[in-house]
Amino acid sequence: MPWYDSAVFYHIYPLGLCGCAHQNDGQPVPGAWRKLDDWAAHAADLGCNALYIGPLFESGSHGYDTVDYRTVDRRLGTNPEFAQWVARCHARGQKVIVDGVFNHVGRGFFAFQDLLAHREQSQYRDWFCDVNFYGNNEYGDGLSYANWGGHNLLVKLNQRNPQVQQYHFDTVRYWVDAFDIDGIRLDAADVLDFGFMENLRRFTDTLKPDFWLLGEVIHGDYSRWANPRMLHSVTNYELHKGLWSGHNDHNYFEIAHTMRRLSGLCGDTRLYTFSDNHDVERLPCKLREKAHIRPIAILVYTLWGIPSIYYGSEFGVEGRKEWGSDWPLRPCLDLTDYPDCTVSHPIAALYAALGRLKASEPALTYGRVEELVLTTERYAFARVLDGRALVTVLNNAGSPAQVEFRAPVPADAAQDLLAGLPDSQDVPVQVQDGRVTVQLPANYGTILALGC
């Protein structure tokens, strides 16, 4: 099976984690790659066998206004330092994917600078969309152009131009040759040209075995992007919303319906599952009951998909958008503030335990999903493989609850696989005549093992 089927990702926004200047001053943060290596090792301790790090390449500000696709952002360091970092990750058994910001570029990108200088005579005039030499903008360019999200800082590329496509393909080849990356997360994939993505898939299929393409897609029918012709997976924003609102509203039907709908649309495609990331407010700021962090973490790992942890989420870090800025979601953190976290910190210890289960229990990757109980406040489902079932049982109510269901495999006993963690509570379980009865504490969830 390809590596990404059983991947657990750790997502790092390096400019934030390393405390880089918000505007590129060309000054590297001392020891940035040593710090990033410490965090990659920490991710391995959590059971993360894959790392998504980005944005990474030279930009003017937040990383998505790319200036040079083939140079690591100078605020972080140098190309050789990144190559050495990837090698160390590979030595730990961790795959590495990076951001591919192929929809748009920053205003300092060489081809756009040539357009500004030579206007109608620029050899790159067709690299960009909707260039109007009779227009203007807030920069006083004396021309206008298509952008991303209404921001003229982000100049939209014409992905249907064969020269633009070839430039991007050459860039990807360079990333593999120079850094040995294992995949790409396509920024703004929901507005990328479909023909470009099909050509990119054909190109990367011949570049490196099991090279993985993930697309950032917010809404819609995810199978339009994630299919055998284009991308391997997309970001599961639909489930992301259901995870927190389904708990806030005491409505497990929202989460269950989302998974049924996505299964109908996408079949066995594994979508990229997350509770927060660098673009959305952090989970503790969205939950009415912080205790629901635990059942949400369990769902991320046990529902069908590819689980991901955003750096700091294992510590319950908070972050809200302020004055339209995403930087509060991307803080500078120090691991020394969280000593022995995988043992002593309640959330980090939970993630570490889930990581161990993901590695040791094939059912969490390959097992079929079988729904057992569904009410507004109770949810139980199994991952079943080769006579063994791992059953997720959840209670989002503020009072204890009894959950009863038919055992999905023959069993005469059950084991609580998350017992003994810092925030674990006693969960009495009775198995009799093919029925399982679980006494769940308030706002709580766990994973039970049944069968061989």
Short mmCIF file of C-alpha atoms in Angstrom, two decimals:
data_model
loop_
_atom_site.label_atom_id
_atom_site.label_comp_id
_atom_site.label_asym_id
_atom_site.label_seq_id
_atom_site.Cartn_x
_atom_site.Cartn_y
_atom_site.Cartn_z
CA MET A 1 0.00 0.00 0.00
CA PRO A 2 1.24 3.58 -0.62
CA TRP A 3 2.70 5.33 2.40
CA TYR A 4 0.01 8.00 2.51
CA ASP A 5 -2.78 5.48 3.20
CA SER A 6 -1.43 5.00 6.73
CA ALA A 7 0.07 8.46 7.20
CA VAL A 8 -0.40 10.63 10.28
CA PHE A 9 0.62 14.20 9.48
CA TYR A 10 2.10 16.92 11.61
CA HIS A 11 1.49 20.34 10.06
CA ILE A 12 4.06 23.09 10.62
CA TYR A 13 3.77 26.72 9.54
CA PRO A 14 7.51 27.45 9.74
CA LEU A 15 7.48 31.26 9.46
CA GLY A 16 5.23 31.40 12.51
CA LEU A 17 6.78 28.61 14.56
CA CYS A 18 10.25 30.12 14.13
CA GLY A 19 9.12 33.68 14.91
CA CYS A 20 10.15 35.12 11.53
CA ALA A 21 9.55 38.76 10.64
CA HIS A 22 6.12 39.23 9.10
CA GLN A 23 7.66 41.18 6.22
CA ASN A 24 10.67 39.56 4.62
CA ASP A 25 13.72 41.47 5.81
CA GLY A 26 16.13 38.87 4.45
CA GLN A 27 17.43 38.10 7.92
CA PRO A 28 17.42 34.45 8.99
CA VAL A 29 16.21 33.49 12.44
CA PRO A 30 19.25 31.95 14.19
CA GLY A 31 18.86 28.21 14.60
CA ALA A 32 15.57 27.98 12.71
CA TRP A 33 16.31 24.58 11.19
CA ARG A 34 17.61 23.20 14.49
CA LYS A 35 14.32 24.25 16.04
CA LEU A 36 12.34 22.71 13.19
CA ASP A 37 14.29 19.49 13.61
CA ASP A 38 13.40 19.39 17.30
CA TRP A 39 9.74 19.80 16.39
CA ALA A 40 9.95 17.09 13.73
CA ALA A 41 11.41 14.74 16.35
CA HIS A 42 8.60 15.77 18.70
CA ALA A 43 6.11 14.93 15.93
CA ALA A 44 7.67 11.48 15.69
CA ASP A 45 7.14 11.06 19.44
CA LEU A 46 3.45 11.78 18.78
CA GLY A 47 3.40 9.03 16.15
CA CYS A 48 3.42 11.34 13.13
CA ASN A 49 5.15 9.62 10.22
CA ALA A 50 4.63 12.50 7.80
CA LEU A 51 5.23 16.25 7.92
CA TYR A 52 3.51 19.00 5.99
CA ILE A 53 5.74 22.09 6.21
CA GLY A 54 4.83 25.29 4.44
CA PRO A 55 4.82 27.79 3.01
CA LEU A 56 8.55 27.42 2.64
CA PHE A 57 9.89 29.28 -0.39
CA GLU A 58 11.03 32.87 -0.77
CA SER A 59 8.18 35.33 -0.41
CA GLY A 60 7.56 38.92 0.53
CA SER A 61 5.43 38.37 3.62
CA HIS A 62 3.24 35.44 4.76
CA GLY A 63 4.73 32.88 2.38
CA TYR A 64 1.93 32.64 -0.16
CA ASP A 65 3.18 35.62 -2.21
CA THR A 66 6.00 33.57 -3.73
CA VAL A 67 8.97 35.45 -5.14
CA ASP A 68 11.32 32.52 -5.87
CA TYR A 69 10.04 28.94 -6.02
CA ARG A 70 13.52 27.48 -5.94
CA THR A 71 14.95 29.25 -2.89
CA VAL A 72 14.02 28.52 0.71
CA ASP A 73 12.77 31.67 2.42
CA ARG A 74 15.85 33.49 3.74
CA ARG A 75 14.08 34.14 7.04
CA LEU A 76 14.38 30.38 7.66
CA GLY A 77 17.80 29.70 6.18
CA THR A 78 19.23 28.05 3.09
CA ASN A 79 18.44 25.32 0.58
CA PRO A 80 21.15 22.98 1.94
CA GLU A 81 19.74 23.35 5.44
CA PHE A 82 16.28 22.32 4.24
CA ALA A 83 17.74 19.36 2.31
CA GLN A 84 19.55 18.21 5.45
CA TRP A 85 16.32 18.59 7.45
CA VAL A 86 14.41 16.40 4.99
CA ALA A 87 17.17 13.78 5.18
CA ARG A 88 16.90 13.71 8.97
CA CYS A 89 13.11 13.35 8.73
CA HIS A 90 13.52 10.47 6.29
CA ALA A 91 16.00 8.83 8.66
CA ARG A 92 13.24 8.91 11.32
CA GLY A 93 10.81 7.33 8.88
CA GLN A 94 8.91 10.57 8.21
CA LYS A 95 7.74 11.67 4.76
CA VAL A 96 7.81 15.39 3.89
CA ILE A 97 5.41 17.43 1.76
CA VAL A 98 5.60 21.15 1.01
CA ASP A 99 3.28 23.90 -0.21
CA GLY A 100 2.96 24.34 -3.96
CA VAL A 101 1.57 27.84 -4.44
CA PHE A 102 0.90 27.46 -8.17
CA ASN A 103 -2.23 29.59 -8.56
CA HIS A 104 -0.59 32.95 -7.93
CA VAL A 105 2.73 34.67 -7.26
CA GLY A 106 3.95 37.67 -5.33
CA ARG A 107 4.64 40.96 -7.04
CA GLY A 108 8.39 40.37 -6.75
CA PHE A 109 8.24 37.25 -8.97
CA PHE A 110 10.63 37.68 -11.91
CA ALA A 111 8.02 37.27 -14.66
CA PHE A 112 5.68 39.83 -13.10
CA GLN A 113 8.54 42.28 -12.66
CA ASP A 114 9.31 41.86 -16.36
CA LEU A 115 5.65 42.55 -17.17
CA LEU A 116 5.76 45.78 -15.18
CA ALA A 117 8.99 46.83 -16.89
CA HIS A 118 8.16 45.92 -20.49
CA ARG A 119 4.35 45.93 -20.50
CA GLU A 120 3.01 44.92 -23.93
CA GLN A 121 6.48 43.85 -25.02
CA SER A 122 7.05 41.49 -22.09
CA GLN A 123 7.65 37.89 -23.08
CA TYR A 124 5.71 36.94 -19.94
CA ARG A 125 2.54 38.92 -20.60
CA ASP A 126 0.59 35.70 -21.23
CA TRP A 127 1.80 34.14 -17.99
CA PHE A 128 -0.87 36.12 -16.13
CA CYS A 129 -4.66 36.31 -16.32
CA ASP A 130 -6.76 39.25 -17.50
CA VAL A 131 -3.92 41.72 -17.96
CA ASN A 132 -5.39 45.10 -18.95
CA PHE A 133 -2.84 47.71 -20.03
CA TYR A 134 -5.52 50.41 -19.79
CA GLY A 135 -6.24 49.66 -16.15
CA ASN A 136 -4.57 50.58 -12.87
CA ASN A 137 -4.48 49.55 -9.22
CA GLU A 138 -3.49 50.72 -5.76
CA TYR A 139 0.17 50.20 -6.63
CA GLY A 140 0.00 52.65 -9.54
CA ASP A 141 1.13 49.98 -12.00
CA GLY A 142 -0.68 51.54 -14.96
CA LEU A 143 -2.24 48.14 -15.63
CA SER A 144 -4.55 45.68 -13.90
CA TYR A 145 -4.66 41.89 -13.64
CA ALA A 146 -6.55 39.02 -12.08
CA ASN A 147 -5.62 38.13 -8.52
CA TRP A 148 -6.52 35.71 -5.75
CA GLY A 149 -9.20 36.73 -3.27
CA GLY A 150 -9.27 40.38 -4.34
CA HIS A 151 -5.65 40.91 -3.24
CA ASN A 152 -3.41 42.50 -5.86
CA LEU A 153 -0.47 41.30 -3.78
CA LEU A 154 -1.27 37.84 -5.20
CA VAL A 155 -1.04 37.88 -9.00
CA LYS A 156 -2.95 35.06 -10.68
CA LEU A 157 -0.98 32.86 -13.06
CA ASN A 158 -2.41 31.54 -16.33
CA GLN A 159 -2.11 27.80 -15.68
CA ARG A 160 -3.36 27.00 -19.18
CA ASN A 161 -0.21 28.55 -20.64
CA PRO A 162 2.16 25.66 -21.53
CA GLN A 163 5.15 27.75 -20.46
CA VAL A 164 3.65 28.32 -17.01
CA GLN A 165 2.88 24.62 -16.67
CA GLN A 166 6.39 23.67 -17.69
CA TYR A 167 7.86 26.19 -15.24
CA HIS A 168 5.88 24.60 -12.41
CA PHE A 169 6.82 21.07 -13.49
CA ASP A 170 10.49 22.04 -13.62
CA THR A 171 10.11 23.51 -10.14
CA VAL A 172 8.64 20.27 -8.79
CA ARG A 173 11.43 18.27 -10.41
CA TYR A 174 13.92 20.61 -8.75
CA TRP A 175 12.26 20.10 -5.35
CA VAL A 176 12.56 16.33 -5.72
CA ASP A 177 16.15 16.43 -7.02
CA ALA A 178 17.39 19.02 -4.49
CA PHE A 179 15.33 18.14 -1.40
CA ASP A 180 13.84 14.67 -2.04
CA ILE A 181 10.32 15.75 -1.00
CA ASP A 182 7.53 13.17 -1.03
CA GLY A 183 4.54 15.24 -2.09
CA ILE A 184 2.92 18.63 -2.48
CA ARG A 185 -0.03 20.37 -0.92
CA LEU A 186 -1.57 22.46 -3.71
CA ASP A 187 -2.58 25.82 -2.29
CA ALA A 188 -5.95 27.14 -3.51
CA ALA A 189 -6.59 23.96 -5.50
CA ASP A 190 -10.26 24.87 -5.70
CA VAL A 191 -9.39 27.65 -8.18
CA LEU A 192 -6.61 25.86 -10.08
CA ASP A 193 -7.22 24.84 -13.68
CA PHE A 194 -8.35 21.21 -13.90
CA GLY A 195 -6.25 20.55 -16.98
CA PHE A 196 -3.18 21.78 -15.14
CA MET A 197 -3.84 19.42 -12.24
CA GLU A 198 -4.36 16.48 -14.58
CA ASN A 199 -1.05 17.22 -16.30
CA LEU A 200 0.67 17.64 -12.93
CA ARG A 201 -0.59 14.24 -11.80
CA ARG A 202 0.70 12.58 -14.97
CA PHE A 203 4.05 14.31 -14.49
CA THR A 204 4.50 13.46 -10.79
CA ASP A 205 3.40 9.84 -11.31
CA THR A 206 6.62 9.37 -13.29
CA LEU A 207 8.78 11.50 -10.98
CA LYS A 208 8.94 9.48 -7.76
CA PRO A 209 7.10 6.37 -6.53
CA ASP A 210 4.02 7.17 -4.45
CA PHE A 211 4.46 10.93 -4.85
CA TRP A 212 1.40 12.44 -3.14
CA LEU A 213 -0.75 15.36 -4.26
CA LEU A 214 -3.04 17.02 -1.69
CA GLY A 215 -5.34 19.87 -2.69
CA GLU A 216 -6.66 22.71 -0.56
CA VAL A 217 -10.39 22.62 -1.31
CA ILE A 218 -13.04 24.22 0.90
CA HIS A 219 -16.49 23.45 -0.49
CA GLY A 220 -18.10 21.31 -3.14
CA ASP A 221 -17.95 17.77 -4.46
CA TYR A 222 -14.46 16.72 -3.39
CA SER A 223 -14.39 13.93 -5.97
CA ARG A 224 -14.02 16.56 -8.71
CA TRP A 225 -10.49 17.12 -7.40
CA ALA A 226 -9.62 13.87 -5.62
CA ASN A 227 -9.79 11.11 -8.21
CA PRO A 228 -7.44 8.83 -10.19
CA ARG A 229 -6.83 11.52 -12.84
CA MET A 230 -5.90 14.45 -10.57
CA LEU A 231 -5.19 14.62 -6.85
CA HIS A 232 -4.87 11.84 -4.32
CA SER A 233 -6.68 13.75 -1.57
CA VAL A 234 -8.13 17.11 -0.55
CA THR A 235 -8.56 18.97 2.73
CA ASN A 236 -11.76 17.85 4.43
CA TYR A 237 -13.16 21.23 5.45
CA GLU A 238 -16.68 19.83 5.47
CA LEU A 239 -15.82 17.43 8.28
CA HIS A 240 -13.66 20.07 9.99
CA LYS A 241 -16.75 22.23 10.43
CA GLY A 242 -18.86 19.31 11.61
CA LEU A 243 -16.32 18.26 14.22
CA TRP A 244 -16.65 21.43 16.28
CA SER A 245 -20.22 22.44 15.48
CA GLY A 246 -21.48 18.90 15.95
CA HIS A 247 -20.19 19.04 19.51
CA ASN A 248 -21.26 22.61 20.23
CA ASP A 249 -24.78 21.83 19.02
CA HIS A 250 -24.87 18.35 20.61
CA ASN A 251 -25.58 16.94 17.17
CA TYR A 252 -23.65 13.84 16.15
CA PHE A 253 -26.01 13.53 13.19
CA GLU A 254 -24.04 16.32 11.51
CA ILE A 255 -20.78 14.40 11.71
CA ALA A 256 -22.34 11.07 10.72
CA HIS A 257 -24.22 12.62 7.79
CA THR A 258 -21.05 14.33 6.60
CA MET A 259 -19.18 11.03 6.53
CA ARG A 260 -22.03 9.28 4.70
CA ARG A 261 -22.23 12.06 2.12
CA LEU A 262 -18.49 12.08 1.55
CA SER A 263 -18.40 8.30 1.28
CA GLY A 264 -21.09 8.50 -1.38
CA LEU A 265 -19.17 11.15 -3.30
CA CYS A 266 -15.60 9.98 -2.83
CA GLY A 267 -15.86 6.24 -2.20
CA ASP A 268 -12.68 4.93 -0.60
CA THR A 269 -10.66 8.09 -1.21
CA ARG A 270 -8.98 9.13 2.04
CA LEU A 271 -9.53 12.83 2.70
CA TYR A 272 -7.14 14.91 4.81
CA THR A 273 -8.75 15.21 8.24
CA PHE A 274 -7.96 18.02 10.68
CA SER A 275 -9.47 19.89 13.62
CA ASP A 276 -7.58 23.14 12.96
CA ASN A 277 -4.90 24.55 10.68
CA HIS A 278 -3.07 27.77 9.79
CA ASP A 279 -6.13 29.38 8.18
CA VAL A 280 -8.88 28.74 10.74
CA GLU A 281 -9.27 29.73 14.37
CA ARG A 282 -7.88 27.14 16.70
CA LEU A 283 -10.21 24.49 18.08
CA PRO A 284 -10.27 25.59 21.76
CA CYS A 285 -11.53 29.01 20.63
CA LYS A 286 -14.48 27.46 18.79
CA LEU A 287 -15.62 24.93 21.36
CA ARG A 288 -18.14 25.80 24.06
CA GLU A 289 -16.85 22.87 26.12
CA LYS A 290 -13.06 22.36 26.12
CA ALA A 291 -13.52 18.74 27.20
CA HIS A 292 -14.71 18.05 23.65
CA ILE A 293 -11.11 18.33 22.43
CA ARG A 294 -10.72 14.69 23.44
CA PRO A 295 -13.62 13.18 21.44
CA ILE A 296 -12.71 15.34 18.44
CA ALA A 297 -9.11 14.09 18.50
CA ILE A 298 -10.42 10.53 18.65
CA LEU A 299 -12.68 11.17 15.64
CA VAL A 300 -9.82 12.62 13.59
CA TYR A 301 -7.92 9.36 14.07
CA THR A 302 -10.74 6.84 13.78
CA LEU A 303 -12.97 8.14 10.99
CA TRP A 304 -12.02 7.20 7.43
CA GLY A 305 -9.30 9.61 6.33
CA ILE A 306 -5.73 10.80 6.83
CA PRO A 307 -5.34 12.40 10.28
CA SER A 308 -3.33 15.57 10.84
CA ILE A 309 -2.20 17.59 13.88
CA TYR A 310 -1.51 21.32 13.51
CA TYR A 311 1.51 22.32 15.56
CA GLY A 312 0.48 23.40 19.05
CA SER A 313 -2.89 21.67 18.91
CA GLU A 314 -1.44 18.90 21.08
CA PHE A 315 -1.01 21.54 23.79
CA GLY A 316 -4.46 23.11 23.45
CA VAL A 317 -2.93 26.32 22.08
CA GLU A 318 -5.53 29.03 21.38
CA GLY A 319 -5.61 31.48 18.49
CA ARG A 320 -8.16 33.83 16.95
CA LYS A 321 -7.98 35.99 13.85
CA GLU A 322 -7.43 39.60 14.83
CA TRP A 323 -8.10 42.60 12.59
CA GLY A 324 -8.14 40.36 9.55
CA SER A 325 -4.74 38.87 10.37
CA ASP A 326 -3.99 35.15 10.45
CA TRP A 327 -0.72 35.54 12.36
CA PRO A 328 -2.35 34.80 15.77
CA LEU A 329 -3.14 31.34 14.36
CA ARG A 330 0.56 30.82 13.58
CA PRO A 331 2.42 31.52 16.84
CA CYS A 332 6.06 31.16 17.78
CA LEU A 333 6.23 28.28 20.27
CA ASP A 334 9.02 26.72 22.32
CA LEU A 335 9.08 22.99 23.06
CA THR A 336 10.87 23.61 26.36
CA ASP A 337 7.59 25.03 27.65
CA TYR A 338 6.10 21.53 27.41
CA PRO A 339 8.51 19.08 29.08
CA ASP A 340 7.61 15.38 29.03
CA CYS A 341 4.45 16.36 27.17
CA THR A 342 3.67 12.95 25.67
CA VAL A 343 3.45 11.56 29.20
CA SER A 344 2.20 14.44 31.35
CA HIS A 345 0.20 16.79 29.13
CA PRO A 346 -3.40 15.52 28.79
CA ILE A 347 -3.88 16.41 25.12
CA ALA A 348 -0.36 15.56 23.96
CA ALA A 349 -0.49 12.22 25.77
CA LEU A 350 -3.82 11.49 24.06
CA TYR A 351 -2.36 12.28 20.63
CA ALA A 352 0.68 10.10 21.37
CA ALA A 353 -1.61 7.23 22.36
CA LEU A 354 -3.68 7.69 19.21
CA GLY A 355 -0.47 7.70 17.18
CA ARG A 356 0.60 4.39 18.74
CA LEU A 357 -2.79 2.87 17.99
CA LYS A 358 -2.69 4.06 14.39
CA ALA A 359 0.71 2.39 13.97
CA SER A 360 -0.18 -0.87 15.71
CA GLU A 361 -3.82 -1.38 14.69
CA PRO A 362 -4.30 -1.95 10.93
CA ALA A 363 -8.06 -1.68 11.42
CA LEU A 364 -7.69 2.09 11.94
CA THR A 365 -6.30 2.34 8.42
CA TYR A 366 -7.86 -0.47 6.45
CA GLY A 367 -10.88 -1.55 8.49
CA ARG A 368 -14.37 -1.03 7.13
CA VAL A 369 -16.52 1.51 8.94
CA GLU A 370 -19.67 0.17 10.64
CA GLU A 371 -22.05 2.55 12.40
CA LEU A 372 -23.40 1.15 15.66
CA VAL A 373 -25.16 3.95 17.58
CA LEU A 374 -26.25 7.41 16.50
CA THR A 375 -28.24 9.94 18.53
CA THR A 376 -27.77 13.65 18.99
CA GLU A 377 -25.47 13.04 21.99
CA ARG A 378 -24.17 9.47 21.51
CA TYR A 379 -22.09 8.11 18.65
CA ALA A 380 -20.47 4.71 18.25
CA PHE A 381 -18.89 3.15 15.18
CA ALA A 382 -16.41 0.38 14.50
CA ARG A 383 -13.41 -0.12 12.26
CA VAL A 384 -13.49 -3.84 11.48
CA LEU A 385 -10.68 -5.93 10.01
CA ASP A 386 -9.88 -9.66 10.18
CA GLY A 387 -12.14 -10.43 13.11
CA ARG A 388 -11.00 -7.46 15.22
CA ALA A 389 -13.03 -4.31 15.81
CA LEU A 390 -11.92 -1.00 17.23
CA VAL A 391 -15.04 0.80 18.43
CA THR A 392 -15.15 4.55 18.96
CA VAL A 393 -17.75 5.43 21.62
CA LEU A 394 -18.59 9.08 22.33
CA ASN A 395 -20.85 11.09 24.62
CA ASN A 396 -21.09 14.86 24.03
CA ALA A 397 -23.60 15.46 26.83
CA GLY A 398 -22.83 17.17 30.10
CA SER A 399 -23.99 14.12 32.04
CA PRO A 400 -22.96 10.43 32.03
CA ALA A 401 -24.59 8.17 29.47
CA GLN A 402 -25.09 4.48 28.81
CA VAL A 403 -24.34 3.35 25.26
CA GLU A 404 -25.45 -0.11 24.13
CA PHE A 405 -24.79 -1.75 20.78
CA ARG A 406 -24.43 -5.07 19.00
CA ALA A 407 -20.84 -6.35 18.96
CA PRO A 408 -19.60 -6.09 15.35
CA VAL A 409 -17.36 -9.18 15.81
CA PRO A 410 -17.60 -12.20 18.12
CA ALA A 411 -16.30 -11.13 21.54
CA ASP A 412 -16.72 -11.88 25.21
CA ALA A 413 -14.72 -8.93 26.57
CA ALA A 414 -13.62 -5.41 25.63
CA GLN A 415 -10.45 -3.46 26.29
CA ASP A 416 -10.32 0.33 26.75
CA LEU A 417 -7.34 1.26 24.57
CA LEU A 418 -7.07 4.79 26.00
CA ALA A 419 -7.11 3.87 29.68
CA GLY A 420 -4.29 5.16 31.86
CA LEU A 421 -3.80 8.53 30.17
CA PRO A 422 -3.60 11.72 32.29
CA ASP A 423 -7.23 12.68 31.60
CA SER A 424 -8.69 9.18 31.23
CA GLN A 425 -11.67 8.19 33.34
CA ASP A 426 -13.04 4.81 34.29
CA VAL A 427 -15.29 3.35 31.58
CA PRO A 428 -17.20 0.25 32.78
CA VAL A 429 -17.93 -2.11 29.87
CA GLN A 430 -20.03 -5.28 29.86
CA VAL A 431 -20.08 -7.76 26.96
CA GLN A 432 -22.81 -10.38 27.08
CA ASP A 433 -24.67 -12.40 24.44
CA GLY A 434 -23.26 -10.34 21.60
CA ARG A 435 -24.25 -7.03 23.18
CA VAL A 436 -21.88 -4.37 24.52
CA THR A 437 -22.94 -1.91 27.22
CA VAL A 438 -20.67 1.06 27.96
CA GLN A 439 -21.00 3.57 30.79
CA LEU A 440 -19.48 6.81 29.47
CA PRO A 441 -18.64 9.86 31.60
CA ALA A 442 -19.89 13.29 30.56
CA ASN A 443 -18.21 14.93 27.54
CA TYR A 444 -16.06 11.88 27.01
CA GLY A 445 -14.98 9.32 24.47
CA THR A 446 -12.69 6.36 24.12
CA ILE A 447 -11.77 3.44 21.84
CA LEU A 448 -12.64 -0.16 22.71
CA ALA A 449 -11.02 -3.25 21.23
CA LEU A 450 -13.23 -6.27 20.57
CA GLY A 451 -12.41 -9.67 19.10
CA CYS A 452 -9.14 -11.32 18.18
#
